Coordinates of C-alpha atoms in Angstrom, one line a residue:
M7 CA 64.4 82.4 114.4
R8 CA 67.3 82.5 112.2
Q9 CA 66.3 79.4 110.5
V10 CA 62.7 80.5 109.9
I11 CA 64.2 83.6 108.0
Q12 CA 66.3 81.0 106.2
V13 CA 63.7 78.8 105.1
T14 CA 61.3 81.8 104.0
T15 CA 64.1 83.3 102.1
N16 CA 65.0 80.1 100.2
N17 CA 61.2 79.3 99.6
N18 CA 60.9 83.1 97.9
R19 CA 63.6 82.2 96.0
L20 CA 62.4 78.9 94.6
F21 CA 59.0 80.6 93.8
G22 CA 61.0 83.3 92.1
L23 CA 62.6 80.8 90.0
L24 CA 59.6 78.7 89.2
V25 CA 56.8 81.4 88.8
P26 CA 58.4 82.7 85.4
V27 CA 59.4 79.2 84.5
I28 CA 55.7 77.5 84.8
S29 CA 54.4 80.9 83.4
V30 CA 56.3 80.5 79.9
I31 CA 55.3 76.5 80.0
L32 CA 51.8 77.4 80.4
G33 CA 51.8 79.9 77.7
L34 CA 53.1 77.8 75.2
L35 CA 50.7 75.2 76.2
V36 CA 48.2 77.3 75.8
G37 CA 49.2 78.6 72.5
A38 CA 49.4 74.9 71.3
I39 CA 45.7 74.6 72.4
I40 CA 44.8 77.6 70.2
M41 CA 46.6 76.1 67.4
I42 CA 44.9 72.7 67.6
A43 CA 41.5 74.5 68.1
S44 CA 41.9 76.6 64.9
G45 CA 43.3 73.6 62.9
H46 CA 47.0 74.3 62.9
N47 CA 49.8 71.7 63.9
P48 CA 51.7 73.1 67.1
I49 CA 54.6 70.9 66.4
E50 CA 55.3 72.2 63.1
A51 CA 54.5 75.7 64.3
Y52 CA 56.8 75.6 67.4
G53 CA 59.3 73.9 65.1
A54 CA 59.1 76.9 62.4
L55 CA 59.5 79.4 65.3
W56 CA 62.4 77.7 66.2
R57 CA 64.0 77.6 62.5
G58 CA 63.0 81.4 62.3
A59 CA 64.9 82.4 65.3
F60 CA 67.9 79.6 65.1
G61 CA 67.6 78.2 61.5
D62 CA 71.0 79.3 60.5
A63 CA 73.8 81.8 61.4
F64 CA 71.7 84.9 59.8
T65 CA 68.6 84.0 62.1
I66 CA 70.7 83.7 65.0
G67 CA 72.4 87.2 64.1
E68 CA 69.2 88.6 63.8
T69 CA 67.4 87.0 67.0
I70 CA 70.6 88.5 68.8
R71 CA 69.8 92.1 67.5
R72 CA 66.1 91.8 68.5
I73 CA 67.1 90.9 71.9
T74 CA 69.6 93.7 72.3
P75 CA 67.2 96.9 72.6
L76 CA 64.5 94.5 74.9
I77 CA 67.3 93.9 77.4
L78 CA 67.8 97.8 77.9
T79 CA 64.0 98.3 77.9
G80 CA 63.3 96.0 80.5
L81 CA 66.0 97.2 82.7
A82 CA 64.3 100.8 82.3
I83 CA 60.9 99.2 83.6
A84 CA 62.6 97.1 86.1
F85 CA 65.0 99.6 87.6
A86 CA 61.8 101.9 88.1
F87 CA 59.6 98.9 89.5
R88 CA 62.7 98.3 91.9
T89 CA 62.1 101.9 93.2
G90 CA 58.7 101.9 93.7
L91 CA 57.9 103.6 90.5
F92 CA 55.9 102.3 87.3
N93 CA 57.9 103.9 84.1
I94 CA 55.3 103.4 81.2
G95 CA 57.5 105.9 79.3
A96 CA 60.1 103.9 78.2
E97 CA 58.3 103.8 74.7
G98 CA 59.0 107.6 74.4
Q99 CA 62.5 107.4 75.9
V100 CA 63.5 105.0 73.4
I101 CA 62.2 107.5 70.7
V102 CA 63.9 110.5 72.1
G103 CA 67.6 108.3 72.6
W104 CA 67.4 107.3 69.2
L105 CA 66.9 110.7 67.6
A106 CA 69.6 112.2 70.0
A107 CA 72.2 109.4 69.1
V108 CA 71.3 109.7 65.2
W109 CA 71.6 113.4 65.4
V110 CA 75.0 113.2 66.7
G111 CA 76.1 110.5 64.5
L112 CA 74.9 112.8 61.6
A113 CA 76.2 116.4 62.9
V114 CA 79.4 115.6 64.8
D115 CA 82.7 115.0 62.6
A116 CA 85.5 113.4 64.9
P117 CA 87.2 109.9 65.0
M118 CA 85.2 107.0 66.4
I119 CA 87.1 106.6 69.8
I120 CA 85.3 110.1 70.3
H121 CA 82.1 110.0 68.2
L122 CA 80.6 106.5 69.0
P123 CA 80.8 107.2 72.7
M124 CA 79.3 110.7 72.4
A125 CA 76.5 109.2 70.4
I126 CA 75.7 106.5 72.7
L127 CA 75.9 108.9 75.9
A128 CA 73.9 111.6 73.5
G129 CA 70.8 108.6 73.4
A130 CA 71.4 107.6 77.3
I131 CA 71.1 111.7 78.1
A132 CA 68.2 112.1 76.0
G133 CA 66.3 109.2 77.7
G134 CA 67.1 110.1 80.8
L135 CA 65.9 113.8 80.5
W136 CA 62.9 112.7 79.3
G137 CA 62.7 110.5 82.6
F138 CA 63.6 113.7 84.4
I139 CA 60.2 115.4 83.5
P140 CA 57.5 112.8 85.1
G141 CA 60.3 112.3 87.9
I142 CA 60.2 115.6 89.0
L143 CA 56.6 116.3 88.6
K144 CA 56.0 113.1 90.6
A145 CA 58.5 114.1 93.4
K146 CA 57.3 117.9 93.7
L147 CA 54.2 117.9 92.9
G148 CA 52.9 114.3 93.3
V149 CA 51.8 114.1 89.8
H150 CA 51.2 110.2 89.0
E151 CA 54.2 108.9 86.6
V152 CA 51.7 106.9 85.0
I153 CA 49.9 109.5 83.7
V154 CA 52.6 111.8 82.7
T155 CA 54.7 109.3 81.3
I156 CA 52.1 107.9 79.0
M157 CA 51.5 111.6 77.7
M158 CA 55.4 111.7 77.0
N159 CA 55.2 108.9 74.9
Y160 CA 53.1 110.9 72.2
I161 CA 54.8 114.3 72.8
A162 CA 58.3 112.3 71.9
M163 CA 56.7 110.7 68.8
F164 CA 55.3 113.7 67.4
V165 CA 58.1 115.9 68.0
S166 CA 60.6 113.5 66.9
N167 CA 58.9 113.4 63.7
E168 CA 58.7 117.2 63.3
I169 CA 62.3 117.0 63.9
V170 CA 63.4 114.5 61.4
R171 CA 61.3 116.6 58.8
S172 CA 62.3 120.0 59.5
V173 CA 65.5 120.0 60.9
L174 CA 67.7 116.8 60.1
T175 CA 66.1 116.6 56.3
D176 CA 64.7 118.6 54.0
H177 CA 61.2 117.5 54.5
K178 CA 62.2 113.8 53.7
T179 CA 60.8 110.9 56.2
T180 CA 64.5 109.0 56.8
T181 CA 67.7 110.5 57.5
E182 CA 70.9 110.2 55.9
R183 CA 72.7 107.4 57.7
I184 CA 75.1 107.9 60.2
A185 CA 79.1 108.2 59.8
D186 CA 80.9 105.0 60.0
T187 CA 82.8 106.6 63.0
A188 CA 79.3 106.6 65.1
S189 CA 78.1 103.1 63.8
L190 CA 78.0 99.9 66.2
S191 CA 77.6 97.7 63.1
S192 CA 80.6 95.4 62.7
A193 CA 81.6 93.7 59.4
W194 CA 83.3 90.7 61.6
L195 CA 79.8 90.1 63.2
Q196 CA 77.8 90.3 59.8
G197 CA 80.4 87.9 58.0
L198 CA 79.9 85.6 60.7
T199 CA 75.9 85.9 60.5
F200 CA 75.7 86.2 56.7
Y201 CA 75.5 89.7 57.0
S202 CA 72.4 90.2 59.7
R203 CA 72.1 93.5 61.3
M204 CA 73.8 92.2 64.4
H205 CA 75.9 94.5 66.0
Y206 CA 78.1 95.6 69.2
G207 CA 75.2 96.6 71.0
I208 CA 74.8 93.3 72.6
L209 CA 77.9 93.8 74.8
I210 CA 76.2 97.2 76.0
A211 CA 73.3 95.6 76.9
L212 CA 74.6 93.1 78.8
F213 CA 77.0 95.3 80.7
A214 CA 74.0 97.8 81.3
A215 CA 72.5 94.4 82.9
V216 CA 75.6 94.2 85.3
V217 CA 75.5 98.4 85.8
M218 CA 71.9 97.4 87.2
W219 CA 72.6 94.9 89.6
F220 CA 75.8 97.0 91.1
I221 CA 73.8 100.1 91.6
I222 CA 70.8 98.2 93.1
Q223 CA 72.7 95.5 95.3
R224 CA 75.8 97.2 95.7
T225 CA 75.5 100.9 96.3
T226 CA 74.2 103.4 99.1
L227 CA 72.2 105.0 96.2
G228 CA 70.5 101.6 95.2
Y229 CA 69.8 100.6 98.9
E230 CA 68.1 104.3 99.5
L231 CA 66.2 103.9 96.1
K232 CA 65.0 100.6 97.1
A233 CA 64.2 101.8 100.7
V234 CA 62.0 104.7 99.4
G235 CA 60.2 102.2 96.9
F236 CA 59.3 100.2 99.8
N237 CA 57.9 103.0 102.0
K238 CA 58.5 106.6 101.4
H239 CA 57.1 107.9 104.4
A240 CA 60.1 105.8 106.3
S241 CA 62.8 106.7 104.4
K242 CA 61.7 110.2 104.8
Y243 CA 61.8 109.7 108.6
A244 CA 65.3 107.8 108.4
G245 CA 66.9 111.1 106.6
M246 CA 66.7 110.0 103.3
N247 CA 65.7 112.7 100.4
V248 CA 62.8 111.3 98.6
S249 CA 62.1 113.7 96.3
K250 CA 66.1 113.4 94.6
S251 CA 65.3 109.4 95.0
I252 CA 62.6 109.5 92.6
V253 CA 63.7 111.9 90.4
L254 CA 67.3 109.7 90.1
S255 CA 65.3 107.1 89.9
M256 CA 63.3 107.7 86.8
V257 CA 66.6 109.6 85.3
I258 CA 68.5 106.3 85.5
A259 CA 65.5 104.1 84.1
G260 CA 65.1 106.4 81.4
G261 CA 68.6 106.5 80.4
F262 CA 68.4 102.6 79.9
A263 CA 65.7 103.3 77.5
G264 CA 67.3 106.1 75.6
L265 CA 70.1 103.3 75.4
A266 CA 67.7 101.1 73.3
G267 CA 66.9 103.9 71.2
A268 CA 70.5 104.3 70.4
M269 CA 71.3 100.8 69.8
E270 CA 68.5 100.4 67.0
G271 CA 69.8 104.2 65.8
L272 CA 73.6 103.4 65.6
G273 CA 73.3 99.5 65.1
T274 CA 70.2 98.2 63.5
Y275 CA 69.1 101.1 61.1
G276 CA 71.8 103.8 61.2
S277 CA 69.5 106.2 60.6
V278 CA 65.7 107.7 62.2
S279 CA 62.8 107.9 60.4
V280 CA 59.3 109.4 60.9
I281 CA 57.1 106.8 62.4
S282 CA 53.5 106.4 62.2
G283 CA 53.2 104.7 65.8
F284 CA 55.0 103.4 68.5
T285 CA 58.1 101.0 67.8
N286 CA 56.8 99.1 70.9
L287 CA 60.1 98.5 72.1
G288 CA 59.1 100.5 75.6
F289 CA 55.8 98.4 76.1
D290 CA 57.6 94.9 75.2
G291 CA 59.9 96.3 77.9
I292 CA 57.1 95.8 80.5
A293 CA 56.1 92.3 79.7
V294 CA 60.3 91.5 79.9
A295 CA 60.5 93.6 83.4
L296 CA 57.5 91.2 84.4
L297 CA 59.1 87.9 83.3
G298 CA 62.2 88.7 84.7
A299 CA 60.8 89.4 88.0
N300 CA 62.5 92.8 88.0
N301 CA 66.0 91.0 88.6
P302 CA 68.4 92.5 85.6
F303 CA 69.7 89.0 85.0
G304 CA 66.0 87.6 84.8
V305 CA 65.5 90.6 82.5
V306 CA 68.2 89.1 80.2
L307 CA 66.9 85.7 80.1
A308 CA 63.2 87.0 79.6
A309 CA 64.6 89.4 76.7
I310 CA 66.2 86.2 75.2
L311 CA 63.0 84.3 75.3
F312 CA 60.7 87.3 73.9
G313 CA 63.7 88.1 71.2
V314 CA 63.6 84.4 70.4
L315 CA 59.5 84.7 70.0
K316 CA 59.4 87.8 67.8
E317 CA 61.9 86.5 65.4
G318 CA 61.0 83.0 65.2
A319 CA 57.2 84.0 64.5
G320 CA 58.2 85.3 60.8
E321 CA 58.9 81.8 59.9
M322 CA 55.6 80.5 61.1
P323 CA 53.2 81.7 58.4
T324 CA 55.2 80.0 55.6
G325 CA 56.6 77.0 57.5
A326 CA 53.4 76.2 59.2
G327 CA 50.6 78.4 58.0
V328 CA 50.1 80.0 61.2
P329 CA 49.4 83.7 61.9
T330 CA 52.3 85.7 63.5
E331 CA 50.1 87.3 65.8
L332 CA 49.6 83.7 67.7
V333 CA 52.9 84.8 69.1
D334 CA 51.6 88.1 70.6
I335 CA 48.8 85.7 72.0
I336 CA 50.9 83.4 73.8
I337 CA 53.0 86.6 75.1
A338 CA 50.0 87.9 76.6
I339 CA 49.2 84.6 78.1
I340 CA 52.7 84.2 79.4
I341 CA 52.3 87.6 81.2
F342 CA 48.8 86.9 82.4
F343 CA 50.1 83.8 84.2
V344 CA 52.8 85.9 85.4
A345 CA 50.6 88.6 86.7
S346 CA 48.5 85.6 88.2
S347 CA 51.4 84.3 90.1
Y348 CA 49.6 83.9 93.4
I349 CA 47.8 81.3 91.5
I350 CA 50.9 79.3 90.7
R351 CA 52.0 80.0 94.1
W352 CA 49.0 78.8 96.0
A353 CA 49.3 75.5 93.3
L354 CA 52.9 74.9 94.5
L355 CA 52.1 75.1 98.1
R356 CA 48.8 72.8 97.9
F357 CA 51.0 70.2 95.8
K358 CA 53.8 70.8 98.4
K359 CA 51.5 69.7 101.3
E360 CA 49.9 66.9 99.5
G361 CA 53.3 65.4 99.1
K362 CA 53.9 65.5 102.8

C-alpha cells in the first residue's frame, strides 16, 4: 500500500513538473506557427525577444525590474488558490499598496532605517486591508470573493486617482518623487546595469516566496488554511475556525499584492500617478500563479518567464517587424495549455503505456 502511494505521489510530482514545461513549449511553437502564417520569421522574432530581455546589462536590469512585481502578484493569487479562494482583486490590492507606500514616502520625515521599512509595510498593510473586505464578506455572508474582488479593483483605481488629484497633489496627475530615505532604488545596481530601473525589490520578492512556502508548508496556520481550502465542512467539524481562515487567507494574499505595488512606487517610479486603466500586474499574476502550479518557487520561475516575454517583446517590432501583441497571444496560449493540463496528462499517460 505504501509503495502504491509513493508511486502515485511521484507520478503527480512528475506531471506537475512536465505540464508547465510542455505548455510553454507548445505556446512557443504555436506562436512560431502564427508568425509563419503572417509572413514573419519566428527565429528572428525570438532572437529579437531574447535580445530585448538579455541583450546587454541595461535590458537585464529592466527584465529583473519587471519580474519583481510579477513574483509578488503571482504569490498573491497562488496563496489564495492554495486555500481554496480565487483572488481576482490583486490588481486593486496593487494599486492601494502603491498609493499607501508612496504616501508614506512623501509624508514621513525619518531616517532610512525607519522610513523605508515603514513605507514597505504601509503598502503590504493597505493591500491586506483591501483583501480583508472580500474576505470578511465571504466568511460572514457567503458573498463570492470573485464578484467582490472584481468590483474592488475599480473602487481602488478611482479612489486612488481622486486621492492623487485632491490630497497628494494640487490637481496634478503625478505626485512629487518620494524622499530618498524611502526609495528602493540603488545607485550601485543602476551602475551595474547602465542605469536601468532595477532596484532592491527583487530581494524582497524572493524573500516573500520563501515566506509563503514557510507559512504553507511549515506552520499550523498553513495546515489549517489548506484544510479549509480542501473541505471547509470537514475542517469545521475538526474544530477549525473556517471564517478566520478565509479572512486571514485574503489578508495575506492582499499583503503580497500590496507589496508588489510598493515595489513599483518605491522602486521603479518613485511616485504615483493618476491612471486611466489597470496596471495589469494583478491579472498577469493569475497567469503566473497558474503556470507556477500555485507553488511559491514555481511562481518565481513563471514570473521570470513572463518578465522575459514582456520585456523582450519591446524589441520584436524593430528587431523582426513582429507586433508586441504576439507575446500576449503566446502567453494566452501557454495558459490555455496549462488550463487544459488534463489533455497533456492524458497524452503523457498514453505515451507511457505505448512505451511499455
